[in-house]
PDB file of C-alpha atoms in Angstrom:
ATOM      1  CA  MET A   1      68.701 119.005 102.077  1.00 86.00           C
ATOM      2  CA  LYS A   2      67.561 115.537 101.548  1.00 93.00           C
ATOM      3  CA  PRO A   3      64.779 114.944  99.102  1.00 97.00           C
ATOM      4  CA  THR A   4      61.781 115.581 101.322  1.00 98.00           C
ATOM      5  CA  LEU A   5      58.007 114.707 101.415  1.00 98.00           C
ATOM      6  CA  ILE A   6      55.670 117.404 102.985  1.00 98.00           C
ATOM      7  CA  ILE A   7      52.484 115.736 104.242  1.00 98.00           C
ATOM      8  CA  SER A   8      49.432 117.983 103.907  1.00 98.00           C
ATOM      9  CA  ASP A   9      46.435 118.103 106.395  1.00 98.00           C
ATOM     10  CA  LEU A  10      44.924 114.420 106.857  1.00 98.00           C
ATOM     11  CA  HIS A  11      42.588 115.238 109.550  1.00 97.00           C
ATOM     12  CA  ALA A  12      42.223 111.600 110.708  1.00 97.00           C
ATOM     13  CA  PRO A  13      40.011 109.710 110.917  1.00 97.00           C
ATOM     14  CA  TYR A  14      38.320 112.046 108.416  1.00 96.00           C
ATOM     15  CA  HIS A  15      41.113 111.714 105.761  1.00 97.00           C
ATOM     16  CA  HIS A  16      40.793 110.362 102.266  1.00 98.00           C
ATOM     17  CA  PRO A  17      40.854 106.518 102.176  1.00 97.00           C
ATOM     18  CA  ASP A  18      43.702 106.531  99.782  1.00 98.00           C
ATOM     19  CA  ALA A  19      45.734 109.150 101.298  1.00 98.00           C
ATOM     20  CA  ILE A  20      48.378 106.904 102.900  1.00 98.00           C
ATOM     21  CA  PRO A  21      48.865 104.633  99.665  1.00 98.00           C
ATOM     22  CA  PHE A  22      49.259 107.974  97.664  1.00 98.00           C
ATOM     23  CA  LEU A  23      51.921 109.540 100.280  1.00 98.00           C
ATOM     24  CA  CYS A  24      53.740 106.064  99.860  1.00 98.00           C
ATOM     25  CA  THR A  25      53.732 106.155  96.098  1.00 98.00           C
ATOM     26  CA  VAL A  26      54.775 109.807  95.908  1.00 98.00           C
ATOM     27  CA  ARG A  27      57.703 108.937  98.348  1.00 98.00           C
ATOM     28  CA  GLU A  28      58.705 106.050  95.878  1.00 98.00           C
ATOM     29  CA  HIS A  29      58.131 108.293  92.839  1.00 98.00           C
ATOM     30  CA  PHE A  30      60.282 111.234  93.978  1.00 98.00           C
ATOM     31  CA  LYS A  31      62.764 108.937  96.138  1.00 98.00           C
ATOM     32  CA  THR A  32      62.325 111.114  99.277  1.00 98.00           C
ATOM     33  CA  GLU A  33      64.461 110.444 102.326  1.00 98.00           C
ATOM     34  CA  SER A  34      62.861 112.815 104.813  1.00 97.00           C
ATOM     35  CA  THR A  35      59.256 113.392 105.936  1.00 98.00           C
ATOM     36  CA  ILE A  36      57.634 116.431 107.424  1.00 98.00           C
ATOM     37  CA  SER A  37      53.943 116.860 108.190  1.00 98.00           C
ATOM     38  CA  VAL A  38      52.510 120.507 108.301  1.00 98.00           C
ATOM     39  CA  GLY A  39      50.360 119.413 111.195  1.00 98.00           C
ATOM     40  CA  ASP A  40      46.458 118.668 111.483  1.00 98.00           C
ATOM     41  CA  GLU A  41      47.333 115.092 111.408  1.00 98.00           C
ATOM     42  CA  THR A  42      44.141 114.516 113.219  1.00 97.00           C
ATOM     43  CA  ASP A  43      40.901 116.300 113.490  1.00 95.00           C
ATOM     44  CA  GLY A  44      39.355 116.229 117.071  1.00 93.00           C
ATOM     45  CA  HIS A  45      36.135 117.240 115.646  1.00 91.00           C
ATOM     46  CA  ALA A  46      34.176 115.937 118.771  1.00 91.00           C
ATOM     47  CA  MET A  47      36.238 118.028 121.232  1.00 89.00           C
ATOM     48  CA  SER A  48      36.778 121.216 119.033  1.00 87.00           C
ATOM     49  CA  PHE A  49      35.817 124.671 120.205  1.00 88.00           C
ATOM     50  CA  HIS A  50      32.942 124.484 117.544  1.00 83.00           C
ATOM     51  CA  ASP A  51      29.685 122.841 117.615  1.00 83.00           C
ATOM     52  CA  HIS A  52      30.001 119.023 117.251  1.00 84.00           C
ATOM     53  CA  ILE A  53      27.861 117.346 114.607  1.00 89.00           C
ATOM     54  CA  PRO A  54      25.949 114.865 116.359  1.00 89.00           C
ATOM     55  CA  ASP A  55      25.959 112.357 113.634  1.00 90.00           C
ATOM     56  CA  LEU A  56      29.819 111.941 113.835  1.00 92.00           C
ATOM     57  CA  SER A  57      31.628 109.822 116.478  1.00 91.00           C
ATOM     58  CA  SER A  58      32.216 110.832 120.075  1.00 93.00           C
ATOM     59  CA  SER A  59      35.504 111.954 121.088  1.00 92.00           C
ATOM     60  CA  GLY A  60      36.652 108.584 122.518  1.00 93.00           C
ATOM     61  CA  ASP A  61      35.552 106.695 119.455  1.00 94.00           C
ATOM     62  CA  GLU A  62      37.069 109.353 117.132  1.00 95.00           C
ATOM     63  CA  LEU A  63      40.397 109.114 119.047  1.00 94.00           C
ATOM     64  CA  ASP A  64      40.456 105.354 118.725  1.00 96.00           C
ATOM     65  CA  ALA A  65      39.882 105.718 115.083  1.00 96.00           C
ATOM     66  CA  ALA A  66      42.697 108.377 114.744  1.00 96.00           C
ATOM     67  CA  ILE A  67      45.090 106.288 116.736  1.00 97.00           C
ATOM     68  CA  GLU A  68      44.731 103.352 114.464  1.00 98.00           C
ATOM     69  CA  VAL A  69      45.152 105.717 111.277  1.00 98.00           C
ATOM     70  CA  MET A  70      48.406 107.026 112.960  1.00 98.00           C
ATOM     71  CA  GLY A  71      49.682 103.552 113.568  1.00 98.00           C
ATOM     72  CA  THR A  72      49.292 102.828 110.048  1.00 98.00           C
ATOM     73  CA  LEU A  73      50.971 106.141 109.015  1.00 98.00           C
ATOM     74  CA  HIS A  74      53.845 105.406 111.452  1.00 98.00           C
ATOM     75  CA  THR A  75      54.560 102.073 109.840  1.00 98.00           C
ATOM     76  CA  ALA A  76      54.866 103.632 106.360  1.00 98.00           C
ATOM     77  CA  PHE A  77      56.872 106.562 107.877  1.00 98.00           C
ATOM     78  CA  PRO A  78      58.590 105.676 111.029  1.00 98.00           C
ATOM     79  CA  LYS A  79      60.684 108.944 111.310  1.00 98.00           C
ATOM     80  CA  MET A  80      58.796 112.144 110.946  1.00 98.00           C
ATOM     81  CA  ARG A  81      58.768 115.581 112.140  1.00 98.00           C
ATOM     82  CA  LEU A  82      55.444 117.336 112.608  1.00 98.00           C
ATOM     83  CA  CYS A  83      54.254 120.985 113.003  1.00 98.00           C
ATOM     84  CA  GLU A  84      52.085 121.982 115.925  1.00 97.00           C
ATOM     85  CA  SER A  85      48.698 122.856 114.325  1.00 97.00           C
ATOM     86  CA  ASN A  86      45.139 124.042 115.475  1.00 95.00           C
ATOM     87  CA  HIS A  87      43.684 120.510 114.976  1.00 95.00           C
ATOM     88  CA  GLY A  88      46.725 118.481 115.672  1.00 94.00           C
ATOM     89  CA  SER A  89      47.490 120.133 118.949  1.00 92.00           C
ATOM     90  CA  LEU A  90      43.764 120.612 119.987  1.00 91.00           C
ATOM     91  CA  LEU A  91      44.157 118.512 123.156  1.00 90.00           C
ATOM     92  CA  TYR A  92      46.759 121.214 124.377  1.00 89.00           C
ATOM     93  CA  ARG A  93      44.703 124.002 123.526  1.00 91.00           C
ATOM     94  CA  LYS A  94      41.638 122.501 125.295  1.00 90.00           C
ATOM     95  CA  ALA A  95      43.785 122.141 128.356  1.00 90.00           C
ATOM     96  CA  VAL A  96      44.991 125.703 128.583  1.00 90.00           C
ATOM     97  CA  ALA A  97      41.413 126.742 127.938  1.00 91.00           C
ATOM     98  CA  HIS A  98      40.221 124.628 130.923  1.00 91.00           C
ATOM     99  CA  GLY A  99      43.343 125.441 133.133  1.00 94.00           C
ATOM    100  CA  ILE A 100      44.779 121.827 133.007  1.00 93.00           C
ATOM    101  CA  PRO A 101      48.629 121.972 133.166  1.00 92.00           C
ATOM    102  CA  THR A 102      50.271 120.247 130.208  1.00 85.00           C
ATOM    103  CA  LYS A 103      52.423 118.035 132.268  1.00 87.00           C
ATOM    104  CA  MET A 104      49.260 116.317 133.528  1.00 91.00           C
ATOM    105  CA  ILE A 105      48.694 115.367 129.944  1.00 92.00           C
ATOM    106  CA  ARG A 106      50.306 112.637 127.908  1.00 92.00           C
ATOM    107  CA  ARG A 107      52.466 113.479 124.945  1.00 93.00           C
ATOM    108  CA  LEU A 108      51.206 112.870 121.358  1.00 95.00           C
ATOM    109  CA  GLU A 109      53.927 110.450 120.630  1.00 96.00           C
ATOM    110  CA  GLU A 110      52.778 108.321 123.802  1.00 96.00           C
ATOM    111  CA  ILE A 111      49.079 108.592 122.920  1.00 96.00           C
ATOM    112  CA  TYR A 112      49.501 107.435 119.135  1.00 96.00           C
ATOM    113  CA  LYS A 113      52.317 105.263 120.018  1.00 96.00           C
ATOM    114  CA  VAL A 114      54.664 106.623 117.382  1.00 98.00           C
ATOM    115  CA  PRO A 115      58.409 106.707 118.520  1.00 97.00           C
ATOM    116  CA  GLY A 116      60.320 108.450 116.224  1.00 98.00           C
ATOM    117  CA  TRP A 117      57.736 111.186 115.615  1.00 98.00           C
ATOM    118  CA  SER A 118      58.469 114.578 117.142  1.00 98.00           C
ATOM    119  CA  TRP A 119      56.398 117.727 117.222  1.00 97.00           C
ATOM    120  CA  HIS A 120      57.779 121.295 116.692  1.00 97.00           C
ATOM    121  CA  ASP A 121      56.298 124.843 116.428  1.00 97.00           C
ATOM    122  CA  GLU A 122      58.047 124.943 113.024  1.00 97.00           C
ATOM    123  CA  VAL A 123      60.650 122.933 111.131  1.00 98.00           C
ATOM    124  CA  MET A 124      63.766 124.613 109.619  1.00 96.00           C
ATOM    125  CA  ASP A 125      66.200 123.002 107.265  1.00 94.00           C
ATOM    126  CA  GLU A 126      69.009 124.472 105.106  1.00 93.00           C
ATOM    127  CA  ILE A 127      68.140 123.878 101.397  1.00 90.00           C
ATOM    128  CA  ARG A 128      71.802 124.974 100.241  1.00 84.00           C
ATOM    129  CA  PRO A 129      74.272 127.179 101.884  1.00 84.00           C
ATOM    130  CA  GLY A 130      72.763 130.429 102.871  1.00 83.00           C
ATOM    131  CA  VAL A 131      69.283 129.535 101.897  1.00 89.00           C
ATOM    132  CA  ALA A 132      66.870 128.071 104.538  1.00 94.00           C
ATOM    133  CA  ILE A 133      63.232 126.403 104.567  1.00 96.00           C
ATOM    134  CA  CYS A 134      60.783 126.895 107.098  1.00 97.00           C
ATOM    135  CA  VAL A 135      57.762 124.697 107.364  1.00 98.00           C
ATOM    136  CA  ARG A 136      54.846 125.825 109.545  1.00 98.00           C
ATOM    137  CA  HIS A 137      51.267 124.983 109.688  1.00 98.00           C
ATOM    138  CA  SER A 138      50.102 128.392 108.428  1.00 97.00           C
ATOM    139  CA  PHE A 139      51.687 131.603 107.513  1.00 97.00           C
ATOM    140  CA  GLY A 140      48.552 132.995 106.157  1.00 94.00           C
ATOM    141  CA  ILE A 141      46.027 132.609 103.255  1.00 92.00           C
ATOM    142  CA  ASN A 142      48.255 134.163 100.693  1.00 92.00           C
ATOM    143  CA  ILE A 143      51.782 132.621 100.591  1.00 93.00           C
ATOM    144  CA  SER A 144      53.006 135.291  98.230  1.00 90.00           C
ATOM    145  CA  THR A 145      52.164 137.873 100.916  1.00 92.00           C
ATOM    146  CA  ALA A 146      53.913 136.008 103.602  1.00 93.00           C
ATOM    147  CA  LEU A 147      57.113 135.691 101.844  1.00 92.00           C
ATOM    148  CA  PRO A 148      58.538 139.021 102.174  1.00 89.00           C
ATOM    149  CA  ARG A 149      58.016 138.928 105.847  1.00 89.00           C
ATOM    150  CA  GLN A 150      60.225 135.918 106.220  1.00 86.00           C
ATOM    151  CA  GLY A 151      63.575 137.403 105.685  1.00 82.00           C
ATOM    152  CA  GLY A 152      64.766 135.715 102.760  1.00 86.00           C
ATOM    153  CA  VAL A 153      63.786 132.177 103.958  1.00 94.00           C
ATOM    154  CA  CYS A 154      61.770 129.818 101.844  1.00 96.00           C
ATOM    155  CA  ILE A 155      58.369 128.806 103.406  1.00 97.00           C
ATOM    156  CA  VAL A 156      56.005 125.697 103.227  1.00 98.00           C
ATOM    157  CA  GLN A 157      52.573 125.728 104.835  1.00 98.00           C
ATOM    158  CA  GLY A 158      49.498 123.638 105.032  1.00 98.00           C
ATOM    159  CA  HIS A 159      46.057 124.535 106.872  1.00 97.00           C
ATOM    160  CA  HIS A 160      44.584 126.424 103.722  1.00 96.00           C
ATOM    161  CA  HIS A 161      42.833 123.291 102.067  1.00 96.00           C
ATOM    162  CA  GLY A 162      41.857 125.121  98.901  1.00 95.00           C
ATOM    163  CA  LYS A 163      45.295 125.871  98.006  1.00 96.00           C
ATOM    164  CA  LEU A 164      47.974 123.710  96.307  1.00 98.00           C
ATOM    165  CA  ASN A 165      50.672 126.043  94.653  1.00 97.00           C
ATOM    166  CA  VAL A 166      54.243 127.224  94.456  1.00 97.00           C
ATOM    167  CA  GLU A 167      55.195 130.916  94.420  1.00 96.00           C
ATOM    168  CA  TYR A 168      58.500 132.514  93.865  1.00 95.00           C
ATOM    169  CA  LEU A 169      60.027 135.919  95.203  1.00 94.00           C
ATOM    170  CA  GLU A 170      63.102 137.480  93.804  1.00 90.00           C
ATOM    171  CA  THR A 171      65.023 139.631  95.916  1.00 82.00           C
ATOM    172  CA  PRO A 172      68.384 141.686  95.265  1.00 84.00           C
ATOM    173  CA  THR A 173      70.304 138.809  96.899  1.00 82.00           C
ATOM    174  CA  VAL A 174      68.268 135.635  96.589  1.00 85.00           C
ATOM    175  CA  ARG A 175      65.143 133.830  94.972  1.00 90.00           C
ATOM    176  CA  ILE A 176      62.965 132.163  97.425  1.00 94.00           C
ATOM    177  CA  PHE A 177      59.759 130.225  97.059  1.00 96.00           C
ATOM    178  CA  GLY A 178      56.599 129.641  99.237  1.00 97.00           C
ATOM    179  CA  MET A 179      54.621 126.356  98.864  1.00 98.00           C
ATOM    180  CA  THR A 180      51.219 125.571 100.091  1.00 98.00           C
ATOM    181  CA  VAL A 181      50.414 121.837  99.979  1.00 98.00           C
ATOM    182  CA  GLY A 182      46.546 121.569  99.880  1.00 98.00           C
ATOM    183  CA  CYS A 183      45.252 118.682 102.060  1.00 98.00           C
ATOM    184  CA  LEU A 184      44.321 114.862 102.125  1.00 98.00           C
ATOM    185  CA  VAL A 185      40.857 115.089 103.836  1.00 97.00           C
ATOM    186  CA  ASP A 186      37.870 112.988 102.844  1.00 96.00           C
ATOM    187  CA  LYS A 187      35.623 115.832 101.160  1.00 91.00           C
ATOM    188  CA  ARG A 188      32.454 113.621 101.537  1.00 91.00           C
ATOM    189  CA  SER A 189      32.854 113.462 105.390  1.00 93.00           C
ATOM    190  CA  LEU A 190      30.295 115.291 107.334  1.00 90.00           C
ATOM    191  CA  ALA A 191      33.428 116.743 109.188  1.00 89.00           C
ATOM    192  CA  PHE A 192      33.844 118.876 106.257  1.00 89.00           C
ATOM    193  CA  ALA A 193      30.061 119.664 105.385  1.00 85.00           C
ATOM    194  CA  TYR A 194      30.882 123.300 105.680  1.00 81.00           C
ATOM    195  CA  ASN A 195      32.872 123.181 102.661  1.00 78.00           C
ATOM    196  CA  ARG A 196      29.879 122.287 100.563  1.00 79.00           C
ATOM    197  CA  LEU A 197      28.743 126.012 100.623  1.00 76.00           C
ATOM    198  CA  GLN A 198      32.059 127.504  99.903  1.00 78.00           C
ATOM    199  CA  GLN A 199      33.236 128.337  96.341  1.00 76.00           C
ATOM    200  CA  THR A 200      36.764 127.244  97.050  1.00 81.00           C
ATOM    201  CA  ARG A 201      36.929 123.588  97.746  1.00 88.00           C
ATOM    202  CA  PRO A 202      39.593 121.102  99.262  1.00 95.00           C
ATOM    203  CA  ILE A 203      42.426 120.394  96.844  1.00 96.00           C
ATOM    204  CA  LEU A 204      43.785 116.899  97.466  1.00 98.00           C
ATOM    205  CA  GLY A 205      47.639 116.783  97.306  1.00 98.00           C
ATOM    206  CA  CYS A 206      50.992 117.020  99.069  1.00 98.00           C
ATOM    207  CA  GLY A 207      54.412 118.567  98.458  1.00 98.00           C
ATOM    208  CA  VAL A 208      57.894 117.424  97.627  1.00 98.00           C
ATOM    209  CA  ILE A 209      61.357 119.331  97.793  1.00 97.00           C
ATOM    210  CA  VAL A 210      63.850 117.575  95.530  1.00 96.00           C
ATOM    211  CA  LYS A 211      67.444 119.300  94.967  1.00 93.00           C
ATOM    212  CA  GLY A 212      66.073 122.171  96.649  1.00 92.00           C
ATOM    213  CA  MET A 213      63.201 122.690  94.312  1.00 95.00           C
ATOM    214  CA  PRO A 214      59.509 122.724  95.628  1.00 97.00           C
ATOM    215  CA  ILE A 215      56.884 120.582  93.665  1.00 98.00           C
ATOM    216  CA  ALA A 216      53.046 120.621  94.445  1.00 98.00           C
ATOM    217  CA  VAL A 217      51.768 117.165  93.841  1.00 98.00           C
ATOM    218  CA  PRO A 218      47.994 116.866  93.279  1.00 98.00           C
ATOM    219  CA  MET A 219      46.168 113.768  94.101  1.00 98.00           C
ATOM    220  CA  TRP A 220      43.941 112.960  90.923  1.00 98.00           C
ATOM    221  CA  THR A 221      40.809 111.167  91.594  1.00 97.00           C
ATOM    222  CA  ARG A 222      38.238 109.294  89.570  1.00 96.00           C
ATOM    223  CA  ALA A 223      34.583 110.236  89.235  1.00 95.00           C
ATOM    224  CA  ASP A 224      33.867 108.243  92.485  1.00 95.00           C
ATOM    225  CA  GLY A 225      36.234 110.324  94.515  1.00 95.00           C
ATOM    226  CA  ARG A 226      38.888 107.355  94.636  1.00 97.00           C
ATOM    227  CA  TRP A 227      42.621 108.064  93.660  1.00 98.00           C
ATOM    228  CA  THR A 228      43.542 106.940  90.279  1.00 98.00           C
ATOM    229  CA  GLY A 229      46.600 105.082  91.682  1.00 97.00           C
ATOM    230  CA  LYS A 230      49.097 107.216  89.832  1.00 96.00           C
ATOM    231  CA  VAL A 231      51.113 110.142  90.518  1.00 97.00           C
ATOM    232  CA  SER A 232      51.206 112.994  87.834  1.00 92.00           C
ATOM    233  CA  LEU A 233      51.825 116.601  87.890  1.00 87.00           C
TER     234      LEU A 233
END
């Protein structure tokens, strides 16, 4: 498997302002050659199934802002595989809820103008002969609980903003790992106001896989919330 960057939940346009520079620096630091997103690349707050915060943008304005972010991300990462996700695929979920056939809706790569990107239910790769990895938006809140159910396959997930970790499981025949890659949201945005009442807060970061080994990469920030500009574990 090529050295791979795993992009965590961005939730554009409510992403951290330093998210893309951080990802570019992580790529250079670890010399990654392949890029996978766990999904929730955009947020879609205004057209969500939940109540819309009226102080945030309308769905049209939010989409315009998200398209601009996706364009910047595409310039930095012109080739990417992305996982279908509850926020990233919200457009299609809403279509199903209202009886609209998907063939009547433009594909995400057309909406965002991102040739070279492709969306998948899950992304599979072979780490080494006989050992595979599956990247999916979510396997469940506890990665260690999900690991035994995957039949000897290493797993990587996002979705759970408050988790940035790697766990291992030893079986009689193989050692496998599970990694949860945190998120890259702007914790100060009204879109994440619900987190202010939770004990577990979002952890900024992403993941990489180098020589078959998973590395959870935290995004360290200063007191003002901005990224320090350095990659350190």
